[in-house]
Coordinates of C-alpha atoms and ligand atoms in Angstrom, one line a residue:
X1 CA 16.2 2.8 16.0
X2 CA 17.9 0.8 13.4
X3 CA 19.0 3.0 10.1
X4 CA 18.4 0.6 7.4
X5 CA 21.5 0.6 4.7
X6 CA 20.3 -2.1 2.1
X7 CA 16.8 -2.9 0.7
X8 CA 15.4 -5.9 -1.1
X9 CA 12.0 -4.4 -2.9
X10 CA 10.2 -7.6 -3.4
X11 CA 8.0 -6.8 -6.4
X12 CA 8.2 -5.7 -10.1
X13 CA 7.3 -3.2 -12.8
X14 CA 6.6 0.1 -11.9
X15 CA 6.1 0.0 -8.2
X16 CA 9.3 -1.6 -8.0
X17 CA 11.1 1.5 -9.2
X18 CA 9.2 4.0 -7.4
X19 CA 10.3 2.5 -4.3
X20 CA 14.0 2.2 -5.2
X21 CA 14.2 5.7 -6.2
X22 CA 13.1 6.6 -2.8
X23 CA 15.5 4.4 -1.2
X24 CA 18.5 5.6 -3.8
X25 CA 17.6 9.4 -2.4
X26 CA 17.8 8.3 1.3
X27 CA 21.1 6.7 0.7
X28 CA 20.0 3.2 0.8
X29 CA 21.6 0.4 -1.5
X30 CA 18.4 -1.1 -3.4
X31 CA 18.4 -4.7 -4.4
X32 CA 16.5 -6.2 -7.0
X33 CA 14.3 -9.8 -7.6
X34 CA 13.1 -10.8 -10.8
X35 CA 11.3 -13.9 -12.7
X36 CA 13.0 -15.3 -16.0
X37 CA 10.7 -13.3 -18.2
X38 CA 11.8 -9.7 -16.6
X39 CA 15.5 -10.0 -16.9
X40 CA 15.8 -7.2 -18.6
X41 CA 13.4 -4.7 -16.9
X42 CA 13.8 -1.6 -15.8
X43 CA 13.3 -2.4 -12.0
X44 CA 16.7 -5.7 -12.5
X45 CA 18.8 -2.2 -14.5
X46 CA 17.8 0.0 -11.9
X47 CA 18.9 -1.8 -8.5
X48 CA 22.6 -1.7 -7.5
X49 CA 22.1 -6.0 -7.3
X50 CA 19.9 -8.0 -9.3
X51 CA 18.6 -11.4 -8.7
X52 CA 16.7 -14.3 -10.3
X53 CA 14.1 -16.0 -8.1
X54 CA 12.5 -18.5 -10.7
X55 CA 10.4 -19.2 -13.6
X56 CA 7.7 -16.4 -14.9
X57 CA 4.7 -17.3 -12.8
X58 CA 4.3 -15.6 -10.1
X59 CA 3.6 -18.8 -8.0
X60 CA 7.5 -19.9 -8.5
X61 CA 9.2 -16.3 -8.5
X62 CA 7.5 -13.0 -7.2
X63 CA 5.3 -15.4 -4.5
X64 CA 8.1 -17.5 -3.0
X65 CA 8.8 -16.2 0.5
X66 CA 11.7 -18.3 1.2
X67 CA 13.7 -17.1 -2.2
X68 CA 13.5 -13.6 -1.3
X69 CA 14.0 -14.0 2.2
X70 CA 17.4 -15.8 0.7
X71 CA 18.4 -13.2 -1.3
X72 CA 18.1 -10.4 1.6
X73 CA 20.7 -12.7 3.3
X74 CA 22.6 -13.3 0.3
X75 CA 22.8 -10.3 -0.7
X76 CA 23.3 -8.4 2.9
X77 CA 20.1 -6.4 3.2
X78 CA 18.6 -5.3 6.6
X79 CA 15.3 -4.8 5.3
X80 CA 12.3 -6.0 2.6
X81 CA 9.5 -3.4 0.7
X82 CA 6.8 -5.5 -0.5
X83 CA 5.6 -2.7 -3.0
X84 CA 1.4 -4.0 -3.7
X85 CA 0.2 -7.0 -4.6
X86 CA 2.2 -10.1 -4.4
X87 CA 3.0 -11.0 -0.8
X88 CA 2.4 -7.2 0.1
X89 CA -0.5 -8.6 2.4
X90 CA 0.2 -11.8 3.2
X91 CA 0.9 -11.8 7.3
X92 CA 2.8 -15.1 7.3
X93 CA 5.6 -13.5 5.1
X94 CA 5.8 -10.1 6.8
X95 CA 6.1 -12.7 10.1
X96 CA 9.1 -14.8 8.3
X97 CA 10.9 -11.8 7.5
X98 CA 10.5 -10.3 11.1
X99 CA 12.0 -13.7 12.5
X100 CA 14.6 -13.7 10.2
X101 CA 15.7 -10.4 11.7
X102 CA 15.0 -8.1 9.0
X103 CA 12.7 -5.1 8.9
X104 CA 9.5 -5.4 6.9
X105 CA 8.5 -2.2 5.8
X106 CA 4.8 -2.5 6.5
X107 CA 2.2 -3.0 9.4
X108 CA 3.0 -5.9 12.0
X109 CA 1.9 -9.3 11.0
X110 CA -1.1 -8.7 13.7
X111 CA -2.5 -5.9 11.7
X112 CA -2.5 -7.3 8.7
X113 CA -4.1 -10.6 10.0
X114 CA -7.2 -8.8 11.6
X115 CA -7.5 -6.6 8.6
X116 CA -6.8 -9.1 5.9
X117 CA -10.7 -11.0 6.9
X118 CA -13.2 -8.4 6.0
X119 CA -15.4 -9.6 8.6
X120 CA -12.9 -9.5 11.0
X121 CA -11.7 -6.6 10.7
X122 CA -15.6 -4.5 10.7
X123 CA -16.1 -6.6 13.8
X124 CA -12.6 -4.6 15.3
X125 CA -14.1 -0.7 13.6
X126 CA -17.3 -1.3 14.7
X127 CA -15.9 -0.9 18.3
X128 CA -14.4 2.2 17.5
X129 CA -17.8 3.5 16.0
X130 CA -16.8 3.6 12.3
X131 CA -20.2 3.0 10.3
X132 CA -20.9 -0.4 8.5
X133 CA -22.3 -1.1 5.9
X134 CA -25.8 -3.0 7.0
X135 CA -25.2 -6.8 6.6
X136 CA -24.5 -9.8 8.9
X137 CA -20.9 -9.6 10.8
X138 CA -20.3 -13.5 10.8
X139 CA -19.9 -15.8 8.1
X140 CA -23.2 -17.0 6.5
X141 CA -23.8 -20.9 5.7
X142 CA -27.2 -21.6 6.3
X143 CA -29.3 -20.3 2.8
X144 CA -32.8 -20.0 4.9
X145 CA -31.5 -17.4 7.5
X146 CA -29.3 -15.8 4.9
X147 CA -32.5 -15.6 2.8
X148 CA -34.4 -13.9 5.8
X149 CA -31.3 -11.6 7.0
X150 CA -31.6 -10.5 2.7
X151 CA -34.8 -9.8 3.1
X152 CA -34.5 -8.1 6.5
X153 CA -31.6 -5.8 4.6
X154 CA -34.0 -5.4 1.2
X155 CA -32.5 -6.2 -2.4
X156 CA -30.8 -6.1 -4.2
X157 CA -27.8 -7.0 -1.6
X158 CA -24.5 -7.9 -2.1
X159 CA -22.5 -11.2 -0.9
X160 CA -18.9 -10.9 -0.4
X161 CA -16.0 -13.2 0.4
X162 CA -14.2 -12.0 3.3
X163 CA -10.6 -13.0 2.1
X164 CA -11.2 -11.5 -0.9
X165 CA -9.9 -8.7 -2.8
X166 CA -8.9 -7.5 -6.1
X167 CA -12.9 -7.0 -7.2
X168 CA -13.1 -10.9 -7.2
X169 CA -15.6 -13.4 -5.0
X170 CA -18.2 -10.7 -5.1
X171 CA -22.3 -11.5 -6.5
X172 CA -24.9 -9.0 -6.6
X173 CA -28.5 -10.5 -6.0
X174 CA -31.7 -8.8 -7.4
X175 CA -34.4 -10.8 -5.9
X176 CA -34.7 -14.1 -3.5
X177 CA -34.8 -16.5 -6.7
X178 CA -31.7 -16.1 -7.1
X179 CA -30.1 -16.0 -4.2
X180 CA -28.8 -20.0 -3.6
X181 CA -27.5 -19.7 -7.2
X182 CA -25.2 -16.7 -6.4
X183 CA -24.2 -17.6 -2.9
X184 CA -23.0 -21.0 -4.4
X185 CA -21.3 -19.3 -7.3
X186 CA -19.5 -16.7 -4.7
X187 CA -18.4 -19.5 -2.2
X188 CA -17.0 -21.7 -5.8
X189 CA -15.1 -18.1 -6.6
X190 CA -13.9 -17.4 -3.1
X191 CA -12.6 -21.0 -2.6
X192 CA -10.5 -20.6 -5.8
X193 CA -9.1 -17.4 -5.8
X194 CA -8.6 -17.5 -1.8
X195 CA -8.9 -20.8 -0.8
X196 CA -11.3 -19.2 1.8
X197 CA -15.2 -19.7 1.2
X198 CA -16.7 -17.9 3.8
X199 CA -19.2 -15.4 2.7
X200 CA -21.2 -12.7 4.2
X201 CA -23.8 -10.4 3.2
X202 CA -23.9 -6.6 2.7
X203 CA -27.1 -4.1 1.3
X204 CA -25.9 -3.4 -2.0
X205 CA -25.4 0.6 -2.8
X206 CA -27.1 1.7 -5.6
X207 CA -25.2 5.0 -6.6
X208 CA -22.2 4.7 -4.2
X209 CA -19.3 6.4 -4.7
X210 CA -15.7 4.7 -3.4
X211 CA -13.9 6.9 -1.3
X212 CA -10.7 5.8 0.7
X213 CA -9.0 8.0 3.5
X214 CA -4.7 7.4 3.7
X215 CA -3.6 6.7 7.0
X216 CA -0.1 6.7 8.4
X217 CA 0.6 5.4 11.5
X218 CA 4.1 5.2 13.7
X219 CA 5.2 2.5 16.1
X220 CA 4.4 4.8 18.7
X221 CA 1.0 5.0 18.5
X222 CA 0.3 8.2 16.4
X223 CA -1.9 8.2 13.4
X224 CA -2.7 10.8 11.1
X225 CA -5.0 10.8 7.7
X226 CA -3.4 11.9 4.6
X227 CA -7.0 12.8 3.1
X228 CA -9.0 11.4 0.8
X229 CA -8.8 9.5 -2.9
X230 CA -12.0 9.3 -4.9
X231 CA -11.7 6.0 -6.6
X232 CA -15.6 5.6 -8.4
X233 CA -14.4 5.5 -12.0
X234 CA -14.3 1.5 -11.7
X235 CA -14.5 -1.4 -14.0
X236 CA -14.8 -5.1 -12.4
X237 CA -15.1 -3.4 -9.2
X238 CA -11.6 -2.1 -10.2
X239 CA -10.4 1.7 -10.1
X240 CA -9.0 3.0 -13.3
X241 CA -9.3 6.9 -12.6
X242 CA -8.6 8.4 -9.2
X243 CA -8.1 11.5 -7.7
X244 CA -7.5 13.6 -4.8
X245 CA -9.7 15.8 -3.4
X246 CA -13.1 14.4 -4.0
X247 CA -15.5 16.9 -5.6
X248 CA -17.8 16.0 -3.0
X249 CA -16.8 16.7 0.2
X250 CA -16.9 19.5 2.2
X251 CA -14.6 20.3 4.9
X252 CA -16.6 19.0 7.9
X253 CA -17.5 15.5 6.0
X254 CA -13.6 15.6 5.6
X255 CA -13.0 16.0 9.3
X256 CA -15.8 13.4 10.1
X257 CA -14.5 10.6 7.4
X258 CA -11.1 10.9 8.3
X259 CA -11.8 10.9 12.2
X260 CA -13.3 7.6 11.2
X261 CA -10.5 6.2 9.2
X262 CA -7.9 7.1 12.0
X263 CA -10.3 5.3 14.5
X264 CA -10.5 1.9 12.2
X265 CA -6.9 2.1 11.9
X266 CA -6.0 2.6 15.8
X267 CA -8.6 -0.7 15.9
X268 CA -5.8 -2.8 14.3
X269 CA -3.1 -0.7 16.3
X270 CA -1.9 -0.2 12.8
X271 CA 1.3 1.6 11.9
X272 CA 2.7 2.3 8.4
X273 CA 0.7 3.5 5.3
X274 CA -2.7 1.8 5.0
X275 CA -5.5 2.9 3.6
X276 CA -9.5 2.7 5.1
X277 CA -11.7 2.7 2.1
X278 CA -15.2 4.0 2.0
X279 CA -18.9 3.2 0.6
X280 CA -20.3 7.1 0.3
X281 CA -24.0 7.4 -0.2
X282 CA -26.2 9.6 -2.0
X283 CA -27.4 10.9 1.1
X284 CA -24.1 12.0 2.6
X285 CA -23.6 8.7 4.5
X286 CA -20.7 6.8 4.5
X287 CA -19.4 3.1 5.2
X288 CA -16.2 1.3 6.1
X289 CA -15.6 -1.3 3.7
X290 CA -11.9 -2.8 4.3
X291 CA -8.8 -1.6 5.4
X292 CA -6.1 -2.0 2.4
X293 CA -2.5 -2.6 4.7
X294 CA 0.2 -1.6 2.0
X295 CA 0.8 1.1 -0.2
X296 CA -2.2 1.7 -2.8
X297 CA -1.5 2.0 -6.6
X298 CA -3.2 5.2 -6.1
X299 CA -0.9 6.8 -3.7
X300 CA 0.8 9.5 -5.7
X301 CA -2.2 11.5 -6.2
X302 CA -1.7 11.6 -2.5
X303 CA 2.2 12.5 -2.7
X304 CA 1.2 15.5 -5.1
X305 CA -1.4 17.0 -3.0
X306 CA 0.5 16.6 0.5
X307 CA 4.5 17.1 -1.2
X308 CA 5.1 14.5 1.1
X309 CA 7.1 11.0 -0.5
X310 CA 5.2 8.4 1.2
X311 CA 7.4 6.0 0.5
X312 CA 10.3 8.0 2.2
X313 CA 7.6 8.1 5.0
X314 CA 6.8 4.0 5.4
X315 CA 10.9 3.6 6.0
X316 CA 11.4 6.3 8.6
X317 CA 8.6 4.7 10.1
X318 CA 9.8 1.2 9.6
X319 CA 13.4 2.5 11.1
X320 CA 11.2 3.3 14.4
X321 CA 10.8 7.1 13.9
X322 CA 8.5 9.4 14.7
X323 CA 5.7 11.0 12.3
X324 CA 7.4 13.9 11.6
X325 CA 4.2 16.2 11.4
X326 CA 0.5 16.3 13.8
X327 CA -2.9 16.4 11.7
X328 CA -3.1 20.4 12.4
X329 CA 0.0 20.0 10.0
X330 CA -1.1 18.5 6.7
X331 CA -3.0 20.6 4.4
X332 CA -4.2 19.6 0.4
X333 CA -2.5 22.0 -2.0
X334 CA -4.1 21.5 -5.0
X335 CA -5.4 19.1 -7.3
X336 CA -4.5 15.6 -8.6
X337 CA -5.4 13.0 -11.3
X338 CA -4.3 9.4 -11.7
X339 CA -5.1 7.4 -14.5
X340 CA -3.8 3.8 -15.1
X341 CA -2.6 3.3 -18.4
X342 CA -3.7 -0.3 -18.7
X343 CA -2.8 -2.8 -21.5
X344 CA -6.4 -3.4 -22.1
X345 CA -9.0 -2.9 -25.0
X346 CA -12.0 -0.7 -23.2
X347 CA -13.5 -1.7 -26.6
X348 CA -13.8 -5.1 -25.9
X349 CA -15.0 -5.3 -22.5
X350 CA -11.3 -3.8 -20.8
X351 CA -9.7 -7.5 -21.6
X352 CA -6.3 -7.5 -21.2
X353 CA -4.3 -6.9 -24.7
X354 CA -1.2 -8.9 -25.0
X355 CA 2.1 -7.2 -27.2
X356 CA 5.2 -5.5 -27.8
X357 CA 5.2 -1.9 -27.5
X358 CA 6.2 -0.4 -30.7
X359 CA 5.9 3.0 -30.2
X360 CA 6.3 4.1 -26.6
X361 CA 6.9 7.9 -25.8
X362 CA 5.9 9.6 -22.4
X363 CA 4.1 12.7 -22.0
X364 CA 6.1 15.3 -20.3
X365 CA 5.7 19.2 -18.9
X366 CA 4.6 20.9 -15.9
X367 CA 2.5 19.0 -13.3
X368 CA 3.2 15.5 -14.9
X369 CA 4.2 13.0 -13.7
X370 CA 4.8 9.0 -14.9
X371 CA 5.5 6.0 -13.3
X372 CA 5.8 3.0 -15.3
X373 CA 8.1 0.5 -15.8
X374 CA 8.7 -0.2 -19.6
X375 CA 10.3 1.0 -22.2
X376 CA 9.8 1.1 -26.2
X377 CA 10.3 -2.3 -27.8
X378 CA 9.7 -4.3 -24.6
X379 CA 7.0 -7.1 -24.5
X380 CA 4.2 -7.1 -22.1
X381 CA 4.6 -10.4 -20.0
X382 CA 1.4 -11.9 -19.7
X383 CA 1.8 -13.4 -16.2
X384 CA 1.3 -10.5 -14.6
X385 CA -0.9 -7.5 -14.2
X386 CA -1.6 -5.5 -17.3
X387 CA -1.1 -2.2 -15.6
X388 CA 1.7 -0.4 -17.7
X389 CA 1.6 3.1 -16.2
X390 CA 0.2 5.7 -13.8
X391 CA -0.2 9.1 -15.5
X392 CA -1.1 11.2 -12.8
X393 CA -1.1 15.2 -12.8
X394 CA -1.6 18.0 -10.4
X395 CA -2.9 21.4 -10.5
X396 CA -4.3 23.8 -8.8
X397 CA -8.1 23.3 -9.8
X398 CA -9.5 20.4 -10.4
X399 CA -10.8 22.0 -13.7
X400 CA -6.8 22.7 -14.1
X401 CA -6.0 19.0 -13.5
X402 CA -8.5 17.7 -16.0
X403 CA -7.4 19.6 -18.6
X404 CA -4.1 19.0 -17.9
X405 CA -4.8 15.6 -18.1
X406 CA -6.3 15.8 -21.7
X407 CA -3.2 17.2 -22.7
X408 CA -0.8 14.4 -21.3
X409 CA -3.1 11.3 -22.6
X410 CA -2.9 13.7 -26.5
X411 CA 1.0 13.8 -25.9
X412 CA 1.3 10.4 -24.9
X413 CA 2.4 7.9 -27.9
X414 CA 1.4 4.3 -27.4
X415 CA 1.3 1.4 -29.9
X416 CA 1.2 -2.0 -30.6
X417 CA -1.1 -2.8 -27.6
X418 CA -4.6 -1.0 -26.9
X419 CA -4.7 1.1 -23.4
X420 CA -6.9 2.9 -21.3
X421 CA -5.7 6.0 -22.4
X422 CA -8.7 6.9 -25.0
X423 CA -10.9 5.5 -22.2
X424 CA -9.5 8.2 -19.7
X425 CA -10.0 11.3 -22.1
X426 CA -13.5 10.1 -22.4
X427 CA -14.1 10.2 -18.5
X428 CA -12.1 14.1 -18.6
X429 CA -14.3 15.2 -21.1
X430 CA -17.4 13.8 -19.9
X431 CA -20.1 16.2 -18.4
X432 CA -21.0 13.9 -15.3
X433 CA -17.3 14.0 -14.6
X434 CA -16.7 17.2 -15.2
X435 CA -19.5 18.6 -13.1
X436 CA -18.1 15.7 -10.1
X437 CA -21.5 14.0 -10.3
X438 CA -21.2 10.6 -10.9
X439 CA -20.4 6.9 -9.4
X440 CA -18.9 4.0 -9.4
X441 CA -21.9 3.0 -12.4
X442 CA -20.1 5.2 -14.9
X443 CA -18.8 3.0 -16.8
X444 CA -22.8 1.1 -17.3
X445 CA -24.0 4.2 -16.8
X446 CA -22.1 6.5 -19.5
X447 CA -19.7 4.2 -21.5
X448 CA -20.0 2.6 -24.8
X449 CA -17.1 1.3 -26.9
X450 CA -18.2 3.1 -29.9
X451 CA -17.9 6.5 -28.3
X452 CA -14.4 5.6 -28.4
X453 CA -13.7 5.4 -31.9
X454 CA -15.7 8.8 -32.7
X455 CA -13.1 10.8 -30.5
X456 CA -10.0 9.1 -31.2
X457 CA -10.8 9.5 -35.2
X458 CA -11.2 11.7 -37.9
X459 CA -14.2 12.6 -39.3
X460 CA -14.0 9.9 -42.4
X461 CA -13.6 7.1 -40.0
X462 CA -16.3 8.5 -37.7
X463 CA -19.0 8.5 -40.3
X464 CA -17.9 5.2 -41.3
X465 CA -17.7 4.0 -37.8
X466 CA -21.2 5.9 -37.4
X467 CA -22.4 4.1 -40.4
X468 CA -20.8 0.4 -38.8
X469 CA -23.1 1.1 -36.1
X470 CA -26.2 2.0 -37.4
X471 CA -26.5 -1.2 -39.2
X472 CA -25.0 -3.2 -36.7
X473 CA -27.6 -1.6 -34.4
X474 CA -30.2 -2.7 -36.9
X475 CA -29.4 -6.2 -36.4
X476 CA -28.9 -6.7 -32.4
X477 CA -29.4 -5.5 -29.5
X478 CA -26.2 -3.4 -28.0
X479 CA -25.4 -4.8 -24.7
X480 CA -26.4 -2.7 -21.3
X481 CA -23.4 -2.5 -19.6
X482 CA -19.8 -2.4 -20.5
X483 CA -18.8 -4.3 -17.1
X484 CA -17.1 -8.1 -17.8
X485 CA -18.7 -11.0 -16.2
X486 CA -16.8 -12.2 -13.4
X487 CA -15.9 -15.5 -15.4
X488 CA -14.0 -13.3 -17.7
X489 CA -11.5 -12.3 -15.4
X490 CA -7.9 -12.2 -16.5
X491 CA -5.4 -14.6 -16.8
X492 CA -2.9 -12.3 -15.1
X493 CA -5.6 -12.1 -12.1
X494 CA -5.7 -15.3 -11.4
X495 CA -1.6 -15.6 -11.0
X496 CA -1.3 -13.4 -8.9
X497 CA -3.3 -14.3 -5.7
Ligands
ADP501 P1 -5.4 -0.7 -5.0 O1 -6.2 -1.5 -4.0 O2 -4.1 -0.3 -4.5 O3 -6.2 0.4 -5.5 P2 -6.2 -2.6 -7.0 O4 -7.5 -2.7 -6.3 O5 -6.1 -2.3 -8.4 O6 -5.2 -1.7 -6.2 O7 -5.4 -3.9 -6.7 C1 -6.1 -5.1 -6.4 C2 -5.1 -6.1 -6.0 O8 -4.2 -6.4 -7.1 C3 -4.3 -5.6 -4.9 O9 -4.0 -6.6 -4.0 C4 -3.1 -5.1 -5.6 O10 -2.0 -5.1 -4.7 C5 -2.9 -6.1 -6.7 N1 -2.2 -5.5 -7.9 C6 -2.5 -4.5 -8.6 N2 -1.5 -4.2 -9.5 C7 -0.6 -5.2 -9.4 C8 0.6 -5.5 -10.1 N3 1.1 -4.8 -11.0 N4 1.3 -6.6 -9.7 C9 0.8 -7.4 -8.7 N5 -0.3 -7.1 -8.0 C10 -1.0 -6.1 -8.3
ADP502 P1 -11.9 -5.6 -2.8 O1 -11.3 -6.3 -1.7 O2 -12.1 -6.5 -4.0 O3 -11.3 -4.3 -3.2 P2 -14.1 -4.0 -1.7 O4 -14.9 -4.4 -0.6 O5 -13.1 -3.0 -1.5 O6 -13.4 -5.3 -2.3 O7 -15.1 -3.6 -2.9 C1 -14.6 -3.3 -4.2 C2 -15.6 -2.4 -4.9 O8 -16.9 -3.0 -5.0 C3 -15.8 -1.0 -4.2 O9 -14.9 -0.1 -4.6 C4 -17.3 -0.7 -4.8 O10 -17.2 -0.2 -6.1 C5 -17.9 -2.1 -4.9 N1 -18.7 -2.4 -3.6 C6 -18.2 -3.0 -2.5 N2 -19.2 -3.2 -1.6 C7 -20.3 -2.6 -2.1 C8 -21.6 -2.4 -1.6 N3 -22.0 -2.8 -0.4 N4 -22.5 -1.8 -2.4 C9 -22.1 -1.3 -3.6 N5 -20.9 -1.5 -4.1 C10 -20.0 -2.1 -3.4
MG503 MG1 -11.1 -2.7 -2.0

């Protein structure tokens, strides 16, 4: 066992800081990377060291292996936390830091390899009987079998990039005519964003619900589940509310999904926190959809329900511990709510809003809790992700946790950029919601932009904005569905991969 003393946490924002908190309580000196642009964030003031890796895009700073790898030398560290998103699942980087004889704090490079293909790695589950989704388990290139296998499956189905991630490379087709148009487009997406066209096909869920099981694994072959997240509230096939429990399972689904998701994890001989996310059915069925092999954004709806500091957790592990507990062990205490506080107008389609925050103030009080990682009068940098915090509460009742919720988005005081925040009192006060009956079509299903306005007004500027309508109404048609187009996708998206 090796008791690490220094960490390099290889991200920004406010993952950046959770994890040096945790490493600051265990006694571990944190040290810091940062682009041009965050010089002076929170994450650079935080660390004991501070270093500048390059110029604001991710692609020279936050992406380049060898200058981080640099600065753990420089700088003395034994070990590297790649926090989510960046190079958090890129195997040749967890390799590079393993040969440079530091500890990656993380799955082995193996793990994430198998994992990272999402055909590969429901060819590895399906040998451990974890239920697929139906659809072909190679890579399709010929468009008249592919047509047949769709038709075998019955539209609409769904074809998928297996590098992909993030909601991107994804098409859903209605009928056969126009199947070659979307395969093309998915294959042109995938090759962009992944630089990886292979495609495969899935049967497309109609009301599915997304529901992931945390798994924690040691390198001595032990893994438990930490339960589940309900993730449905999506936009862009992109979760903007979770929580922990689901409202819809019961105990023995529990048992039966999480048996599952520690069986697709010992697939990959996985150790550290991943996560096995799940396609739930009307019907009570459920299917693996990909392994995510970091920490999630999500997790602390997890941390609030368990008590346990995963974080902590995935360096004891690193270290060569132990899991400190069995599965008899673990129990859900509680409630919990997560909502990301997004820089982005749900008015206009969720697209990203670019600013300075003015006004910033944080909600506080019992069973609150923030991460973020900005501060008022700071700018939003537009290279990266827009997410600007995680409001996430706990209770004892979900009912609790909702209201509780209500009251934290009320006290919270943002301006100069638009957020999520209205957006998130709509889906707490929301009767499908409420009553746990919904999926991840809420948003199409439930959400226009003008619902907005009438709650976060007063009654002049709702009749006004009632009136707006009306005539606006009058004059063309309101679109179906809130969800973006695919093309629309972010700027700060397409830096990142
Ligand atoms: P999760 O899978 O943890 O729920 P998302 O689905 O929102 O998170 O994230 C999609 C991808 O975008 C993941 O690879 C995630 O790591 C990455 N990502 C999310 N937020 C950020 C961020 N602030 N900076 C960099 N990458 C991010
Ligand atoms: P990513 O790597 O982008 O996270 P996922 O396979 O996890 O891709 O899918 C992201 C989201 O897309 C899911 O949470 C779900 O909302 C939707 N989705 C994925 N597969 C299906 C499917 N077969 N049917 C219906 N919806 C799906
Ligand atoms: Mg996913």
């Amino acid at each position: 066992m090796t008791k690490i003393k220094k960490l390099v946490v290889a991200n920004r924002g406010e993952i950046a800081l959770r994890v040096m908190r945790s490493a600051k309580e265990m006694g571990i000196a944190t040290v810091a990377v940062f682009s041009e642009v965050d010089r002076n964030a929170m994450h650079v003031r935080f660390a004991d060291e501070a270093y500048c890796i390059g110029p604001p895009p991710s692609s020279e700073s936050y992406l380049r292996m060898e200058k981080i790898i640099d600065v753990a030398k420089k700088s003395g560290a034994d070990a590297i936390h790649p926090g989510y998103g960046f190079l958090s699942e890129n195997e040749d980087f967890a390799e590079l830091v393993e040969k440079e004889g530091l500890i990656f704090i993380g799955p082995s490079a193996d793990s994430m390899r198998l994992m990272g293909s999402k055909l590969a790695a429901k060819e590895a589950v399906a040998k451990f009987k974890v239920p697929l989704v139906p659809g072909t388990s190679t890579p399709i290139n010929d468009i008249g079998e592919a047509k047949s296998i769709a038709k075998k499956i019955g539209y609409p189905v769904l074809i998928k990039a297996s590098a992909g991630g993030g909601g991107k490379g994804m098409r859903v087709v209605e009928n056969e005519n126009e199947f070659e148009n979307q395969m093309e487009r998915a294959i042109s997406e995938a090759m962009a964003a992944f630089g990886d066209g292979s495609v495969f096909i899935e049967k497309y869920v109609l009301k599915p619900r997304h529901i992931e099981f945390q798994i924690f694994g040691d390198k001595h072959g032990n893994v438990v589940h930490l339960f589940e997240r309900e993730c449905s509230i999506q936009r862009r096939h992109q979760k903007v509310v979770e929580e922990a429990p689901s409202a819809v399972l019961t105990p023995e689904l529990r048992k039966k999904m999480g048996e599952a998701a520690v069986n697709a994890a010992k697939a990959a001989n996985y150790y550290n926190a991943g996560t096995i996310e799940f396609i739930y059915d009307e019907d009570g069925s459920f299917y693996f959809l990909e392994m995510n092999t970091r920490l999630q954004v999500e997790h602390p709806v997890t941390e609030l329900i368990t008590g346990l500091d995963l974080v902590k957790l995935q360096i004891k592990i690193a270290e060569g511990e132990k899991l400190p507990f069995q599965q008899e062990d673990l129990h859900i205490h509680g409630h919990a709510i997560e909502l990301r506080v997004c820089a982005e107008d749900p008015s206009n389609n969720f697209l990203p809003d670019i600013g300075t925050l003015h006004t910033y103030r944080r909600p506080q009080g019992h069973g609150v809790r923030v991460d973020d990682g900005f501060e008022e009068g700071m700018k939003i940098p537009v290279q990266y992700d827009p997410l600007l915090a995680k409001l996430v509460v706990h209770a004892q009742t979900r009912e609790l946790a909702m209201d509780k919720m209500i009251r934290a988005i009320e006290d919270y005081q943002i301006s100069g950029v638009e957020t999520t925040l209205g957006f998130g009192k709509f889906v707490m006060q929301h009767h499908a919601f409420r009553e746990g009956n919904f999926n991840t079509r809420f948003i199409e299903n439930y959400f226009k932009p003008e619902m907005l306005k009438e709650r976060t007004e007063g009654p002049e500027e709702q009749l006004a904005a009632a009136l707006a309508l009306l005539v606006q109404q009058e004059s063309k048609p309101q679109p179906a569905s809130a969800i973006l187009p695919t093309a629309a996708v972010s700027k700060w998206r397409k830096n990142r991969v």
